[in-house]
mmCIF file of C-alpha atoms and ligand atoms in Angstrom:
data_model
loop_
_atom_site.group_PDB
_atom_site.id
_atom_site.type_symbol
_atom_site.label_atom_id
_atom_site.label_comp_id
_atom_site.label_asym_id
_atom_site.label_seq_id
_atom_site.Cartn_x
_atom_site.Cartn_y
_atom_site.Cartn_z
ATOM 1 C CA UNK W 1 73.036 121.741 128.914
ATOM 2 C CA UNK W 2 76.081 123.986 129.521
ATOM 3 C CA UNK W 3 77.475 122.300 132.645
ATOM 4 C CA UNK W 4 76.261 120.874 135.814
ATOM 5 C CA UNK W 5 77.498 120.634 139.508
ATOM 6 C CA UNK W 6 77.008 118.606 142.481
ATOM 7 C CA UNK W 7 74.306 120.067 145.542
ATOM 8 C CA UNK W 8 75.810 118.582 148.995
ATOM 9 C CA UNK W 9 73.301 115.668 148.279
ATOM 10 C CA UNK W 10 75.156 114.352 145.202
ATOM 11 C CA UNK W 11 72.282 115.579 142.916
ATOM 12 C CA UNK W 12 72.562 117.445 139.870
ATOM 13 C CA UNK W 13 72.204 121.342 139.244
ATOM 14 C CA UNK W 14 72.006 121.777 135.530
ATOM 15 C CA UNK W 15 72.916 124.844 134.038
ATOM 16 C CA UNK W 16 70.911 125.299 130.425
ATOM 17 C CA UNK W 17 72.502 127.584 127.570
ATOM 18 C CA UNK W 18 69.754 128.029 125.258
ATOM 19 C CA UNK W 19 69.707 129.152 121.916
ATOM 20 C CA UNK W 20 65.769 129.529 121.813
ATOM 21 C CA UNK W 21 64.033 129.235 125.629
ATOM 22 C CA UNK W 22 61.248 126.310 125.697
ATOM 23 C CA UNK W 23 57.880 126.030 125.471
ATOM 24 C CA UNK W 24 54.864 124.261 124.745
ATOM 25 C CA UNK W 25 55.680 120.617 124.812
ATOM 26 C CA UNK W 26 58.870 120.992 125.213
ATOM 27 C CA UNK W 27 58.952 122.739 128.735
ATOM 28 C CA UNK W 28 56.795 119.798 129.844
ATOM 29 C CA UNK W 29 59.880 117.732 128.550
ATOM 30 C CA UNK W 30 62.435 119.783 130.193
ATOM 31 C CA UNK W 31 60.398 119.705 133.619
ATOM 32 C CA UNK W 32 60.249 115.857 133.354
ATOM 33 C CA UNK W 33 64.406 115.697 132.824
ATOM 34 C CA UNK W 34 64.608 117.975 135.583
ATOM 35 C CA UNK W 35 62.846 115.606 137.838
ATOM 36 C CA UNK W 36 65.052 112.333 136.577
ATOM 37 C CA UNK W 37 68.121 114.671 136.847
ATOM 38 C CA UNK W 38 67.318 115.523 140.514
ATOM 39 C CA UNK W 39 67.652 112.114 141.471
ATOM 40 C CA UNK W 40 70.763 111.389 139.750
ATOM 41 C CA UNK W 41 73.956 110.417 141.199
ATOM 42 C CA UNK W 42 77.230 110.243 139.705
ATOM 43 C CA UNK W 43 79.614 107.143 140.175
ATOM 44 C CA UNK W 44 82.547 107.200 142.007
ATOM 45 C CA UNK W 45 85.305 109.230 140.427
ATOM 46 C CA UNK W 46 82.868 111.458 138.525
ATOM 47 C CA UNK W 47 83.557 109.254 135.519
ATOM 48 C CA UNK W 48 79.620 109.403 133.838
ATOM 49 C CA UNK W 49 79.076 111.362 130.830
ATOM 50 C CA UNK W 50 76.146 112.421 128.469
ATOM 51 C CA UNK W 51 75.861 111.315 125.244
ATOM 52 C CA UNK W 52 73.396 110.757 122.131
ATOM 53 C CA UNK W 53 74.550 106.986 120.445
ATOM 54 C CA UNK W 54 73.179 107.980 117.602
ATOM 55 C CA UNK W 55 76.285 109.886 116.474
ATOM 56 C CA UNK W 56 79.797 108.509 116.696
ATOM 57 C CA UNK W 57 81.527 112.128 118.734
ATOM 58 C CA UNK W 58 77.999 112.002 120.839
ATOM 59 C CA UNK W 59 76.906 115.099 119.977
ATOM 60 C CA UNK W 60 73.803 116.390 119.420
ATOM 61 C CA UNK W 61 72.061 119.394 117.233
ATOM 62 C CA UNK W 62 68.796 119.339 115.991
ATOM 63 C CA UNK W 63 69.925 120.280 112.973
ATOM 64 C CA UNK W 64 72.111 116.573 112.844
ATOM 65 C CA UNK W 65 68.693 115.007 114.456
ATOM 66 C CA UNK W 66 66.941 116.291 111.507
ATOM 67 C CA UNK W 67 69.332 115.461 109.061
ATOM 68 C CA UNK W 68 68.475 111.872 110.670
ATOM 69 C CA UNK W 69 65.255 111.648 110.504
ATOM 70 C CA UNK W 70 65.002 113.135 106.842
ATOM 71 C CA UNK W 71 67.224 110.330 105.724
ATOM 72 C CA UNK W 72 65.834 107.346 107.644
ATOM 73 C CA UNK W 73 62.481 108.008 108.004
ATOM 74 C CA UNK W 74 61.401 110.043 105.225
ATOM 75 C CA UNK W 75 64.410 108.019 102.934
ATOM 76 C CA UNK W 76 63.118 107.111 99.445
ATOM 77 C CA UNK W 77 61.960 103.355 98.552
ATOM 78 C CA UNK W 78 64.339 100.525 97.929
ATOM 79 C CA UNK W 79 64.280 100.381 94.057
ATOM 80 C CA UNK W 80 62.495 103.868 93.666
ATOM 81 C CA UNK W 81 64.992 105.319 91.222
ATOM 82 C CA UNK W 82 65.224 109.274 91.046
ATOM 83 C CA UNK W 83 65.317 109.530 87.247
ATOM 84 C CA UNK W 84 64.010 112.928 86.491
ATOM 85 C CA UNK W 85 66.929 115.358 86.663
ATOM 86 C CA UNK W 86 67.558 118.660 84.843
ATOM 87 C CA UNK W 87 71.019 118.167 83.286
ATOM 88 C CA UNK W 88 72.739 121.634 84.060
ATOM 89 C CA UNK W 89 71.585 121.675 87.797
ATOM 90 C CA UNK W 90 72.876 119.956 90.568
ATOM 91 C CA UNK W 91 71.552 116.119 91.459
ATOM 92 C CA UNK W 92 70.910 117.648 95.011
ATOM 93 C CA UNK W 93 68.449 119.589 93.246
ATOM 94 C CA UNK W 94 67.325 116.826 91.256
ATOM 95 C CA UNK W 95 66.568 114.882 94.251
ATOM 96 C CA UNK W 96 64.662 117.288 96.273
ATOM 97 C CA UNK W 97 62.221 117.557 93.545
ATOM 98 C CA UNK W 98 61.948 113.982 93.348
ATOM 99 C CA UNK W 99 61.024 113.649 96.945
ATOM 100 C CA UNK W 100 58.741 116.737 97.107
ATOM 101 C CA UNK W 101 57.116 115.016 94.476
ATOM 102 C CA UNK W 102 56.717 111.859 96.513
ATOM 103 C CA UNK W 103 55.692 113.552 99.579
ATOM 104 C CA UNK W 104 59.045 112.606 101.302
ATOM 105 C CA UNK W 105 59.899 115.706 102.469
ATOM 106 C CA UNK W 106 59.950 116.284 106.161
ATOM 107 C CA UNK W 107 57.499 119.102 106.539
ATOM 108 C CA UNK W 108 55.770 118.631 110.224
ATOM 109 C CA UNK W 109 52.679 116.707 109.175
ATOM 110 C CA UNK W 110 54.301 113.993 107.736
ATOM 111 C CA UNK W 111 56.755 113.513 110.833
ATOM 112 C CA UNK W 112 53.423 113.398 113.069
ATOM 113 C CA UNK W 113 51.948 110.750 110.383
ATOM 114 C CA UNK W 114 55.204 108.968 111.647
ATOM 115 C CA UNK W 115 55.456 109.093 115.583
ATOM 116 C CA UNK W 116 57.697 111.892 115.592
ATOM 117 C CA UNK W 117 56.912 114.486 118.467
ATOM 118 C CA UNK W 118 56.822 118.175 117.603
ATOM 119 C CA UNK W 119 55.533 121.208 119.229
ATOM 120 C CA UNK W 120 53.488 122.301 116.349
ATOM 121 C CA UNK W 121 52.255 121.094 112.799
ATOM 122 C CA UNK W 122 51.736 124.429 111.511
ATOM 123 C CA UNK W 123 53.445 126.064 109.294
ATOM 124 C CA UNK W 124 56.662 127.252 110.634
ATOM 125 C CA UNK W 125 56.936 129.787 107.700
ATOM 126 C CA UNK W 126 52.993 131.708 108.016
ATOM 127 C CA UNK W 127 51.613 130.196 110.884
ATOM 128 C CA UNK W 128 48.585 129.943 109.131
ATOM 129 C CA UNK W 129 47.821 126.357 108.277
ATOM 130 C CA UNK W 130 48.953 122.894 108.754
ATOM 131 C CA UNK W 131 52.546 122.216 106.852
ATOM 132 C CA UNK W 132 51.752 119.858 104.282
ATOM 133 C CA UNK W 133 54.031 119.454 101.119
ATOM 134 C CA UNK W 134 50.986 121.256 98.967
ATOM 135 C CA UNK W 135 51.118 124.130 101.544
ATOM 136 C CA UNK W 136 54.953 124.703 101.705
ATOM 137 C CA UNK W 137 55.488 125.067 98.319
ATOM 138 C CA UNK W 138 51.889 126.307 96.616
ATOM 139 C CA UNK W 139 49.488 127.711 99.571
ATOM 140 C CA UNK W 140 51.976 129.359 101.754
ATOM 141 C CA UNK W 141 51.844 133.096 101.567
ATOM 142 C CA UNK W 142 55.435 133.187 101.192
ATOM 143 C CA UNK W 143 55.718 130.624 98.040
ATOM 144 C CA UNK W 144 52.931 132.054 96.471
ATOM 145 C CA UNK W 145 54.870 135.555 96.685
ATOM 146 C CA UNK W 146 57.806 134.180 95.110
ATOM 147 C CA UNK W 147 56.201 132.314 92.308
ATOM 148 C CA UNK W 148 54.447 135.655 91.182
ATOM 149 C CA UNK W 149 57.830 136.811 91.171
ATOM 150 C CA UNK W 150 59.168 134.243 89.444
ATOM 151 C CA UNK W 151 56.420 134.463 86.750
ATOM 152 C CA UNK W 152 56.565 138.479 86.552
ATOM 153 C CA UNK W 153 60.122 137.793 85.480
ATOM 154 C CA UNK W 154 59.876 135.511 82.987
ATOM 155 C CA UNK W 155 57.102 137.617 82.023
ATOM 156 C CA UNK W 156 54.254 135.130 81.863
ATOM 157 C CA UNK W 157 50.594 135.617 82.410
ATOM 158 C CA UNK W 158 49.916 132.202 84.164
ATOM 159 C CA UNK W 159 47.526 131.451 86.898
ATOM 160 C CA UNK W 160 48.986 130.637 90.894
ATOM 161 C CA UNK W 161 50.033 126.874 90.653
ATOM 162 C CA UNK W 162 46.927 124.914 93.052
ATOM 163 C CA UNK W 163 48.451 121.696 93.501
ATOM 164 C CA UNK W 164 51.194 119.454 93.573
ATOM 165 C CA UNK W 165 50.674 118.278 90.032
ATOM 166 C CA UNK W 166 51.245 121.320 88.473
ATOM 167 C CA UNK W 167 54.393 121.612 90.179
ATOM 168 C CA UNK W 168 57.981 121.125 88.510
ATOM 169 C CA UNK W 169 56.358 120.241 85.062
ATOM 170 C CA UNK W 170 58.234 122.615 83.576
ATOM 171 C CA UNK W 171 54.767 123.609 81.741
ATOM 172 C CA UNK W 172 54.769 127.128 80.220
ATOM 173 C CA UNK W 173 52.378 129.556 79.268
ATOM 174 C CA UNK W 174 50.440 129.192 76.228
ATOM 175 C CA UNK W 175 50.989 132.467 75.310
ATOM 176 C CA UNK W 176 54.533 131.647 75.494
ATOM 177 C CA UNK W 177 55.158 128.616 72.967
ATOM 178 C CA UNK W 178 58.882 130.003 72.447
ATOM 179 C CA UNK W 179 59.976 129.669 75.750
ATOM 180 C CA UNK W 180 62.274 126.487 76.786
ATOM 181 C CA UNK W 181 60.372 124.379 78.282
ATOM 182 C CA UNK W 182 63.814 122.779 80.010
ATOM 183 C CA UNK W 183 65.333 125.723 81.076
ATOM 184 C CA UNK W 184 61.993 127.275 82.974
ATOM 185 C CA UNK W 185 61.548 123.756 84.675
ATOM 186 C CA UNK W 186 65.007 124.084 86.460
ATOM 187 C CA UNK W 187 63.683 127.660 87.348
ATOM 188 C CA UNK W 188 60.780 125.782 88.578
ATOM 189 C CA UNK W 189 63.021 123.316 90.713
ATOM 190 C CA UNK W 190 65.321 125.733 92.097
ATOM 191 C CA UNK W 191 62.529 127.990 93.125
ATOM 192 C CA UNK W 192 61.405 124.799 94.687
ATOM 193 C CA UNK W 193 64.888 124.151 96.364
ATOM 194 C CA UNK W 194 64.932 128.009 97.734
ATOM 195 C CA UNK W 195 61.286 127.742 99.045
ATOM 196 C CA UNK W 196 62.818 124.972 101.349
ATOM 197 C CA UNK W 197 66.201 126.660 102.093
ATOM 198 C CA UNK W 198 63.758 129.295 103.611
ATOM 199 C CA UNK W 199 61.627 127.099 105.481
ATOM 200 C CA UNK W 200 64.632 125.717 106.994
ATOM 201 C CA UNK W 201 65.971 129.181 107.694
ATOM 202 C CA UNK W 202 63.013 129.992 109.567
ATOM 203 C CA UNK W 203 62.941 126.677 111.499
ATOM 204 C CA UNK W 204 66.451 126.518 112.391
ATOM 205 C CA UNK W 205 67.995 130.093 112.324
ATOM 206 C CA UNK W 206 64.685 131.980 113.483
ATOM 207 C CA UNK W 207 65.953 133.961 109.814
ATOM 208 C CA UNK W 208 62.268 135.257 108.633
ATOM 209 C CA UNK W 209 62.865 135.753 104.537
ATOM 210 C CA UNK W 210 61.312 137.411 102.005
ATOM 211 C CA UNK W 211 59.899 136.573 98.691
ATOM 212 C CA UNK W 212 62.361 139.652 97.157
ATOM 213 C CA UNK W 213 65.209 138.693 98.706
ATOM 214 C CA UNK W 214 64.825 135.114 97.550
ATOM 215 C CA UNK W 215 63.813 135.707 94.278
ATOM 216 C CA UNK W 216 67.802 137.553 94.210
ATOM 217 C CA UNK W 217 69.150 135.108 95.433
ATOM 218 C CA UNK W 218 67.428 132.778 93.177
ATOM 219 C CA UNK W 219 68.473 134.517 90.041
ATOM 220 C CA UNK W 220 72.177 134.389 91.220
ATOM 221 C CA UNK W 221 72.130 130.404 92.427
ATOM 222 C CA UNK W 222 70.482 129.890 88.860
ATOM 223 C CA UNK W 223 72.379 131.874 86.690
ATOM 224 C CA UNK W 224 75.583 130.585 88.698
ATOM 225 C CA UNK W 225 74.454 126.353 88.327
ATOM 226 C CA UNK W 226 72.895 126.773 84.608
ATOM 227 C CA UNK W 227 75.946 129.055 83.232
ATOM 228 C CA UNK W 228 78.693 126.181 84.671
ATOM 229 C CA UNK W 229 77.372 123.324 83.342
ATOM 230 C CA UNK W 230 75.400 123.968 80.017
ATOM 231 C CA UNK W 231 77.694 124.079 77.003
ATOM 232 C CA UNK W 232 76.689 127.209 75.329
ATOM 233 C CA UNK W 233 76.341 130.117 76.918
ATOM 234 C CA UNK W 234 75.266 132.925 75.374
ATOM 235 C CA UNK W 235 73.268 135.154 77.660
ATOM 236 C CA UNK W 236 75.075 137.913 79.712
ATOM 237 C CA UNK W 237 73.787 139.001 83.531
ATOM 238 C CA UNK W 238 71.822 141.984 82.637
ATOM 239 C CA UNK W 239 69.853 139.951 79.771
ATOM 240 C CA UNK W 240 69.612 136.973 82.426
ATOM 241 C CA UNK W 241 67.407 139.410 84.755
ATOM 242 C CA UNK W 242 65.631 141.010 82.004
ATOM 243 C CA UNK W 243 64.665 138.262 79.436
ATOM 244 C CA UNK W 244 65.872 134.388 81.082
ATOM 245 C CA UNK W 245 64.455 133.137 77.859
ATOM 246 C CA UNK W 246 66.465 134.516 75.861
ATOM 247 C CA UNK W 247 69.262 132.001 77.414
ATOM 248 C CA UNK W 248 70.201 129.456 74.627
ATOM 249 C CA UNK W 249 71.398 126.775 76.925
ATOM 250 C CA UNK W 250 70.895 124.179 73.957
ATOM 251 C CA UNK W 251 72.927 126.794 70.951
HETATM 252 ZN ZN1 ZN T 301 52.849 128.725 105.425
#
């Protein structure tokens, strides 16, 4: 809510500044605050304020609500170690494979599983199914775009990934025994990590991506986090888009 003022009767006029207008569930919401706000009264000296105790300023985004959520309700088990990490990417990385993995990422079906109201359990991304883990990052239209990308540049002849078990493996093609295993498998998990960053995009920036655009953007983020922390490097920029396997991250 921007601001509100007094009517002669002491109630409440809101004014709303919204980013996105309501709808769905949420108008039913905002009619029902409406109602409680019409019958509100301020104290004497006009000393009330809003705020969310859930943060220490009082603020409130749904982006910091999210950020919530993800990390209390959908927070890893006490003594469930993350131990699988790629050594030349980042731990955030590491971790966000680990929890896709688990199914402890907060895609909408798993916050309804836990209570959590939404508008919508489809997929904020296509539209056209529920958004399960398995469909975010395999069935989607939009990750299955960008793994054919991603396999058309590494040049293998593999079949579409079909579940969650195939997924961050780092398995390669047969056809391919030469290639590092390793070094695709952070490919893998940052394709992984950028399939999310879109989702996210989509669901919090209204940004609608596309599977060329990311698979750019993944070539730079990769190249950037693999060339900083492996030891040898010995692949330049141009070979990086043309042949990645070529890049001796091990000398
Ligand atoms: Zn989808």
């Amino acid at each position: 809510m921007d601001r509100c003022s007094r009517d002669q009767n002491c109630g409440i006029i809101p004014t709303w500044d919204w980013v996105r207008s309501p709808n769905g569930r949420t108008l039913d919401e905002l009619y029902n605050i409406n109602e409680l706000l019409s019958n509100f009264k301020f104290a004497d000296g006009n000393r009330d304020k809003w705020a969310c105790n859930l943060f220490e300023n009082g603020g409130f985004t749904v982006y910091s609500l999210s950020k919530l959520i993800d990390e209390k309700v959908l927070s890893p088990n006490i003594g469930a170690k993350c131990t699988d990490q790629v050594d030349f990417l980042p731990k955030k990385v590491g971790l966000f494979v680990w929890r896709a993995k688990q199914n402890r990422i907060p895609v909408r079906v798993e916050l309804d599983k836990r209570g959590i109201d939404l508008d919508s359990v489809r997929c904020p991304v296509c539209d056209n199914d529920l958004e399960t883990v398995e469909h975010i990052f395999i069935h989607c239209q939009f990750a299955k775009d960008l793994w054919l990308r991603v396999f058309r540049w590494w040049n293998l002849s593999r079949l579409p990934y079909e579940n969650m078990g195939e997924l961050f493996q780092g398995c390669v093609d047969s056809n391919h025994p030469e290639l590092r295993s390793k070094l695709w498998k952070a490919i893998e998990w940052v394709c992984g990590y950028m399939i999310w960053r879109n989702r996210n995009l989509t669901v919090f920036q209204e940004k609608k991506g596309n599977s060329s655009m990311t698979l750019n953007e993944l070539q730079i983020k990769a190249f950037e986090w693999i060339s900083r922390r492996s030891q040898k490097l010995n692949i330049s920029w141009s070979q990086w888009l043309l042949n990645p396997s070529l890049f001796d991250v091990y000398g």
